[in-house]
PDB file of C-alpha atoms in Angstrom:
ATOM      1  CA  UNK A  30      20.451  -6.448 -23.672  1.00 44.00           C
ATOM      2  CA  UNK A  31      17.669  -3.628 -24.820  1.00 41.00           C
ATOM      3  CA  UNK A  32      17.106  -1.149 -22.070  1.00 46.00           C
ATOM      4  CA  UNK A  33      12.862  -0.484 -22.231  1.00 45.00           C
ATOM      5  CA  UNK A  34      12.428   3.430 -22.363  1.00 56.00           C
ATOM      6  CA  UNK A  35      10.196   4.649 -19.120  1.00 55.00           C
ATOM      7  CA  UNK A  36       7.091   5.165 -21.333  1.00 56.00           C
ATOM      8  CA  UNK A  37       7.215   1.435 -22.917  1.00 61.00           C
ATOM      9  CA  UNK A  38       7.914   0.031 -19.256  1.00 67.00           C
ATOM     10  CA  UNK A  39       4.769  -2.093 -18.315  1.00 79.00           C
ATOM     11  CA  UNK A  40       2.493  -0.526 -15.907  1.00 87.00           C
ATOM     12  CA  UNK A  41       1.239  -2.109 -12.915  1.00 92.00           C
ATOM     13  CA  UNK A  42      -1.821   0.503 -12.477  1.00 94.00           C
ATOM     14  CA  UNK A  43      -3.636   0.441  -8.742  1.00 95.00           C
ATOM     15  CA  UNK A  44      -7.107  -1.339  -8.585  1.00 95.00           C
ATOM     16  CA  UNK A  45      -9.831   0.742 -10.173  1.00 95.00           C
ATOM     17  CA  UNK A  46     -11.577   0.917  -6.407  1.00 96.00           C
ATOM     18  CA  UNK A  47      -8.361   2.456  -5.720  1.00 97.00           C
ATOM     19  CA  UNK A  48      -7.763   4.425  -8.774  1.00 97.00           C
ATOM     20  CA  UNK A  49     -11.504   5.740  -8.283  1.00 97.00           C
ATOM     21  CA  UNK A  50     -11.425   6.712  -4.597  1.00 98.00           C
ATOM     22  CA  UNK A  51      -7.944   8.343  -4.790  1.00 98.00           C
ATOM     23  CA  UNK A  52      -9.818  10.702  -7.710  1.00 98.00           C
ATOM     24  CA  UNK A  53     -12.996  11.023  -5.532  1.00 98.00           C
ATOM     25  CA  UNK A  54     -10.768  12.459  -2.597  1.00 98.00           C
ATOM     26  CA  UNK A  55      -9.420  14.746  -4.642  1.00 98.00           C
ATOM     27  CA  UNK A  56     -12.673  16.205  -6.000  1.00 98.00           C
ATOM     28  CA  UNK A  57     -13.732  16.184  -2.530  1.00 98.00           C
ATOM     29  CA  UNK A  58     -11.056  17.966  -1.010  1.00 98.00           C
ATOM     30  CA  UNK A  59     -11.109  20.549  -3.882  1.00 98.00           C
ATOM     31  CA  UNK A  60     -14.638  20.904  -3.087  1.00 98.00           C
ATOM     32  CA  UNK A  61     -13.799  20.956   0.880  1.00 98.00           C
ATOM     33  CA  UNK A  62     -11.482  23.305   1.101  1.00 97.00           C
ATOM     34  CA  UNK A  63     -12.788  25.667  -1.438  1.00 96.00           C
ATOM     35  CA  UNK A  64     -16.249  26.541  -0.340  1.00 97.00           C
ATOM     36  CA  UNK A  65     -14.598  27.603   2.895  1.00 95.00           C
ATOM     37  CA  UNK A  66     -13.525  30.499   0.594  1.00 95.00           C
ATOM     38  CA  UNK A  67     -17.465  31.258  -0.293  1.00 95.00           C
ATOM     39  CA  UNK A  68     -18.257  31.748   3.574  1.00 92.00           C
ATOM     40  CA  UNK A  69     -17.475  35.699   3.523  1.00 91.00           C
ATOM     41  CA  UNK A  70     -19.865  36.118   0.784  1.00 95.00           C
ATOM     42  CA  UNK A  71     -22.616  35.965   3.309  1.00 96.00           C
ATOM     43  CA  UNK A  72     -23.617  37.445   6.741  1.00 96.00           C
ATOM     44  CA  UNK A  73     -23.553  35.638   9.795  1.00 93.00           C
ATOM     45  CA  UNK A  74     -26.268  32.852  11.065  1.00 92.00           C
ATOM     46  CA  UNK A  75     -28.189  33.717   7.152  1.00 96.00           C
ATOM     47  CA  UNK A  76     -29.399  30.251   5.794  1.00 96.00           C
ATOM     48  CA  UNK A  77     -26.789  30.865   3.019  1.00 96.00           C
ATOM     49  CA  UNK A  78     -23.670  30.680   5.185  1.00 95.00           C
ATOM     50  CA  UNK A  79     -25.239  27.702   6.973  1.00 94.00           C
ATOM     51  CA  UNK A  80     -25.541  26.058   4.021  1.00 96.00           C
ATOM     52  CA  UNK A  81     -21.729  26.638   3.178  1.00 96.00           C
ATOM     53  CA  UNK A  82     -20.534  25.150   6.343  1.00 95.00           C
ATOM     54  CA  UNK A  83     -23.450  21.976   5.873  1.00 96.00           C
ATOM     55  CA  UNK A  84     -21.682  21.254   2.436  1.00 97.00           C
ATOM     56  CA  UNK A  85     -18.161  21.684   3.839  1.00 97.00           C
ATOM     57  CA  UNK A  86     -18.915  19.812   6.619  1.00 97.00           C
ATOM     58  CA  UNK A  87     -20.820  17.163   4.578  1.00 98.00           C
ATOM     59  CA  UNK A  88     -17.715  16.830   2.361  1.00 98.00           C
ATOM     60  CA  UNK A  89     -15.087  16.855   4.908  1.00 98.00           C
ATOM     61  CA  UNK A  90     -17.313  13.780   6.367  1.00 98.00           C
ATOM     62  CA  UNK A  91     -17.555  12.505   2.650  1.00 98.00           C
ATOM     63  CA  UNK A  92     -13.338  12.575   2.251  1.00 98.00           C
ATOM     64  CA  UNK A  93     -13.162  10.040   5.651  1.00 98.00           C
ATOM     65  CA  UNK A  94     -15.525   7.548   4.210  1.00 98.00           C
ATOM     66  CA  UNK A  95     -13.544   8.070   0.982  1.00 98.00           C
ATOM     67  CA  UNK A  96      -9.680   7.099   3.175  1.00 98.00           C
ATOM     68  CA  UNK A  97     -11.291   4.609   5.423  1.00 98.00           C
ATOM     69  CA  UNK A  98     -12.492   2.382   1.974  1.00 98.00           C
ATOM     70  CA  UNK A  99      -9.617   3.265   0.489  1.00 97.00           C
ATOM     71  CA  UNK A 100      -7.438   1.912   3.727  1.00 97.00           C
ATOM     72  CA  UNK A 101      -9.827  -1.034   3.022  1.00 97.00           C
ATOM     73  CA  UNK A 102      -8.973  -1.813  -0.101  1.00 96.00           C
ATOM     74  CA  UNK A 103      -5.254  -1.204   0.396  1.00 94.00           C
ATOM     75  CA  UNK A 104      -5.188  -3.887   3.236  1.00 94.00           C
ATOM     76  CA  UNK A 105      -7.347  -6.326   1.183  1.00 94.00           C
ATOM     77  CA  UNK A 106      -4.064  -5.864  -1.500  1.00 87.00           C
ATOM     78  CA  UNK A 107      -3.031  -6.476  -3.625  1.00 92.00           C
ATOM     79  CA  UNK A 108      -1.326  -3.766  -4.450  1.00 94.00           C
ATOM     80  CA  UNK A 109       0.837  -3.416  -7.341  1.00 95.00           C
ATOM     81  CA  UNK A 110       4.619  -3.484  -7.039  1.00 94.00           C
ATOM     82  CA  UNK A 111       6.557   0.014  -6.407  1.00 93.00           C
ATOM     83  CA  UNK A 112       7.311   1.638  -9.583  1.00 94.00           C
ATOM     84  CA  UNK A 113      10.234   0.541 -11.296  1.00 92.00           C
ATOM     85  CA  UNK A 114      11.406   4.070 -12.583  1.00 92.00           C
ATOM     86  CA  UNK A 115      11.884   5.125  -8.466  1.00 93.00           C
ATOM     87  CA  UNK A 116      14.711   4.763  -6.731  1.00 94.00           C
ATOM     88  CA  UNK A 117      14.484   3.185  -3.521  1.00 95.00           C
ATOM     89  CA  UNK A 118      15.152   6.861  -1.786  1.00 96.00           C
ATOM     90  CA  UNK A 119      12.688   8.132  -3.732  1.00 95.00           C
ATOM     91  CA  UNK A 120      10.318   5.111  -3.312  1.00 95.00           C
ATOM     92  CA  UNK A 121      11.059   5.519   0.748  1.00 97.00           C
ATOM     93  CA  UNK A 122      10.043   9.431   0.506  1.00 96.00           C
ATOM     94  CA  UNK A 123       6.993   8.693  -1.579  1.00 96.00           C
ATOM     95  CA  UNK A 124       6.287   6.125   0.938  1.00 97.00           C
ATOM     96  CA  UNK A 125       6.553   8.905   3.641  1.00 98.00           C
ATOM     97  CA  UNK A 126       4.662  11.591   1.785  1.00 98.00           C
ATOM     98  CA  UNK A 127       2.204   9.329   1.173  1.00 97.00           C
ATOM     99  CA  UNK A 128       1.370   8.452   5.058  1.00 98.00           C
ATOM    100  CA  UNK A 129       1.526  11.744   5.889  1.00 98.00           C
ATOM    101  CA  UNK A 130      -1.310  12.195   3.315  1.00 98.00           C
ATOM    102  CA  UNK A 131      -3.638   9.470   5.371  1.00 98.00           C
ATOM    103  CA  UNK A 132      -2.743  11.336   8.308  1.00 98.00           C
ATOM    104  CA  UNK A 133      -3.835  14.238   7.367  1.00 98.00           C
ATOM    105  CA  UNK A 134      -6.477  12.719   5.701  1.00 98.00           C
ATOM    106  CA  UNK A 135      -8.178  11.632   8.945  1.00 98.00           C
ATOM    107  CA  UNK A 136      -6.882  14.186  11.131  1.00 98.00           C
ATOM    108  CA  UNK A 137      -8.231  17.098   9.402  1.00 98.00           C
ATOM    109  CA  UNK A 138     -11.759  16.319   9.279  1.00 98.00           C
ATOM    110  CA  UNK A 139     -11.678  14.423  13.049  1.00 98.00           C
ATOM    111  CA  UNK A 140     -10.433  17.754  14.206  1.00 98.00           C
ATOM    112  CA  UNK A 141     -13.344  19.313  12.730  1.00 98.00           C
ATOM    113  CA  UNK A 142     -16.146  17.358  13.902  1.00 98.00           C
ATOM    114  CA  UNK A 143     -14.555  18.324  16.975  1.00 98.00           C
ATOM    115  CA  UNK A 144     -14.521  21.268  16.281  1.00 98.00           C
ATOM    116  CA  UNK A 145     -18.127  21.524  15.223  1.00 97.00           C
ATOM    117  CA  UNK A 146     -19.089  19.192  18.680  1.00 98.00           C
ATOM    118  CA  UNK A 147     -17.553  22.052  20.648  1.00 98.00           C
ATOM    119  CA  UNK A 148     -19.544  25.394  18.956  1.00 96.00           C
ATOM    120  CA  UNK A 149     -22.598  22.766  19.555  1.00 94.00           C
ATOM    121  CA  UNK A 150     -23.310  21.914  16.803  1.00 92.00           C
ATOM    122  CA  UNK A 151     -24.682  18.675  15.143  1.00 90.00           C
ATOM    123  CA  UNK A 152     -22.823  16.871  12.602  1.00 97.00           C
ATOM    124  CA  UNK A 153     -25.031  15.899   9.486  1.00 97.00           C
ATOM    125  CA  UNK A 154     -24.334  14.606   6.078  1.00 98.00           C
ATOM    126  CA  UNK A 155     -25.811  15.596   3.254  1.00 97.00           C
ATOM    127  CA  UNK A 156     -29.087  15.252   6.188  1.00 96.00           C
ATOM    128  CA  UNK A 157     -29.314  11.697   5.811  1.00 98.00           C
ATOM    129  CA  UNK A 158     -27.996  11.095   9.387  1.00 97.00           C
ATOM    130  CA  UNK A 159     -26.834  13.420  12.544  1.00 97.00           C
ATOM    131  CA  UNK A 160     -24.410  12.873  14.747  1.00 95.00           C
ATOM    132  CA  UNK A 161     -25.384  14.243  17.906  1.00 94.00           C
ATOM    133  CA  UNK A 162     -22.591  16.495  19.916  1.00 95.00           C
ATOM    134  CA  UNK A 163     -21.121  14.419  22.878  1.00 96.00           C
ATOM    135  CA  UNK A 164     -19.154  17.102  24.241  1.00 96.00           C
ATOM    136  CA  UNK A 165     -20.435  20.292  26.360  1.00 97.00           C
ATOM    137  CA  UNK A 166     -20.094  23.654  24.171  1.00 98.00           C
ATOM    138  CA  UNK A 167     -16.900  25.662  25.017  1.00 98.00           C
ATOM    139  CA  UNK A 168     -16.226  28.037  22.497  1.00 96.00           C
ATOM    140  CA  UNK A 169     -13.351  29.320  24.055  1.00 97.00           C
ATOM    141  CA  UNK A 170     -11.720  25.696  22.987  1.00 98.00           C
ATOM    142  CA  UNK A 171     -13.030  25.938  19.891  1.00 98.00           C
ATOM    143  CA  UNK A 172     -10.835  28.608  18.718  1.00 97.00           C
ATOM    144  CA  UNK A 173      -8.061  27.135  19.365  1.00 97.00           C
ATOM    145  CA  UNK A 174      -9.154  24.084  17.639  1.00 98.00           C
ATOM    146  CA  UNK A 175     -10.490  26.064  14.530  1.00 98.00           C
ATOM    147  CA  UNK A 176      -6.801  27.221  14.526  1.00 98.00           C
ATOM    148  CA  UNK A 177      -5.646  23.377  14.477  1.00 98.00           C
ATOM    149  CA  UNK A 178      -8.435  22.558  11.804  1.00 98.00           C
ATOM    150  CA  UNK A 179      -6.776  25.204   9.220  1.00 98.00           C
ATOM    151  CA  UNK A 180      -3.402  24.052   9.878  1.00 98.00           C
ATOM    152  CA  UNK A 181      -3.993  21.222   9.292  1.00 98.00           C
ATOM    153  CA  UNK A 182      -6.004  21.525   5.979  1.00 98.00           C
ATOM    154  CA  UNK A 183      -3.191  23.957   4.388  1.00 98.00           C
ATOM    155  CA  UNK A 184      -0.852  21.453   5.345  1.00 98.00           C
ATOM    156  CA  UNK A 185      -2.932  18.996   3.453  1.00 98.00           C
ATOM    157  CA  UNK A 186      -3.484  20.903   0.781  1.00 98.00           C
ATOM    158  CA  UNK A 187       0.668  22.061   0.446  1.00 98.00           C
ATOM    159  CA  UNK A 188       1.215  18.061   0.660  1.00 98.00           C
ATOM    160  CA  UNK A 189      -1.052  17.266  -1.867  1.00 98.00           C
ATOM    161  CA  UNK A 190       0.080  19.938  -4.047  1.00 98.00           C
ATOM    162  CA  UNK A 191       3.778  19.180  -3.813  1.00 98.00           C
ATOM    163  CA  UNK A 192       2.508  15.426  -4.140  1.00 98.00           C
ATOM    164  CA  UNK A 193       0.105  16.237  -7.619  1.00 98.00           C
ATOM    165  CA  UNK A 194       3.505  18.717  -8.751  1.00 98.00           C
ATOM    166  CA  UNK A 195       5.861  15.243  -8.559  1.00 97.00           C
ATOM    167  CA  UNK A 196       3.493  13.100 -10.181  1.00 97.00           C
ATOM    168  CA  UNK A 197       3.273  15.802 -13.218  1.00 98.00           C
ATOM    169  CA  UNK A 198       7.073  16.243 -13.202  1.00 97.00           C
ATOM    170  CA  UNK A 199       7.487  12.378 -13.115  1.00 96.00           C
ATOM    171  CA  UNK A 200       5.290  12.152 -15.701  1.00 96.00           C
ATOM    172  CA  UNK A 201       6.292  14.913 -18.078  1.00 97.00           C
ATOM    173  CA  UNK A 202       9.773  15.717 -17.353  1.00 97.00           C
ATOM    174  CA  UNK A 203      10.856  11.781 -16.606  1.00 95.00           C
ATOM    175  CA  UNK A 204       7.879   9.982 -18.234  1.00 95.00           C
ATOM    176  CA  UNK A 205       7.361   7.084 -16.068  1.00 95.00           C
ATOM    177  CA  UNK A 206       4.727   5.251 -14.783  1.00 95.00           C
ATOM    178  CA  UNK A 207       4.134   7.002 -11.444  1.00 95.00           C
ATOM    179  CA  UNK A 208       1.168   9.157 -12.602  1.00 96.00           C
ATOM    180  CA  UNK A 209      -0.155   6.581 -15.400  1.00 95.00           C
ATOM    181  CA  UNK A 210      -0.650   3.887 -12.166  1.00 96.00           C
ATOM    182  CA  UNK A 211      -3.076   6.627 -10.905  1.00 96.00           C
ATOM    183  CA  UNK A 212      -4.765   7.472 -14.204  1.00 95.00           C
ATOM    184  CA  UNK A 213      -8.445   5.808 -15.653  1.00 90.00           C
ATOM    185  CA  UNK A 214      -7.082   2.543 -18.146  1.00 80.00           C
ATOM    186  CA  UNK A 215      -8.953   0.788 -20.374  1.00 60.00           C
TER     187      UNK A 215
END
């Protein structure tokens, strides 16, 4: 019998919903967590640095919309089979790396809503709605929760750094179809 190389395997790519919104979060998270960087640039309570924190706020609102549709469309299936080039200990830590990702995904920008509630601030995105603070202002809570908000946003950004480093290794070093599932197809 003729053993298939790993780059003339078949691949069973994700949906393009899912293809697109996994790209989208990315973009967005670059975009999240980088204009945090921008916020030193400018004095404080200056229209400039407001605007900073409206985009990264905006954003960080933007990457939960992106996870809940994407959540959507994974439970609406189906999804393609695991790929065949991982072993099932490596499938099983993908798997794992994977829901830590949605966790953090969530988590990150819950905790900063919070976050924003307890400074008292409003919520907006993009200014096409406002979410009104429910919770009385106690800065002394918030920073300890702006603490917990960059925790967990470097841990999501390690994670999806280690995660983007396999998928290039799988695909360069091994050359699979782990990243190619991910990647635009015709």
């Amino acid at each position: 019998m003729t053993q298939v190389s790993p780059e003339m395997a078949p691949i069973h790519p994700y949906s393009a919903p899912l293809r697109a919104l996994h790209w989208l979060t990315v973009v967005a998270i670059i975009l999240v967590y980088g204009v945090t960087y921008l916020e030193d640039l400018f004095a404080r309570d200056t229209p400039e640095r407001a605007l900073v924190w409206w985009f990264h706020i905006s954003v960080g609102l933007s990457v939960l919309g992106f996870v809940a549709l994407r959540l959507l469309f994974r439970l609406a299936g189906p999804l393609p089979p695991p790929s065949a080039a991982l072993s099932r200990p490596v499938h099983l830590a993908s798997v794992a790396v994977h829901v830590l990702l949605y966790v953090l995904l969530v988590a990150t920008p819950l905790v900063g809503i919070y976050l924003a509630f307890l400074r008292g601030n409003e919520v907006t995105f993009f200014s096409l709605f406002t979410l009104p603070s429910p919770v009385a202002v106690d800065r002394t809570a918030a920073r300890d929760v702006v603490e917990v908000h960059e925790w967990l946003a470097n841990a999501l950004v390690i994670l999806a750094l280690l995660h983007a480093a396999a998928a290039l290794v799988h695909h360069f070093v091994f050359k699979d179809d782990v990243l190619r599932r991910m990647l635009p197809h015709r």
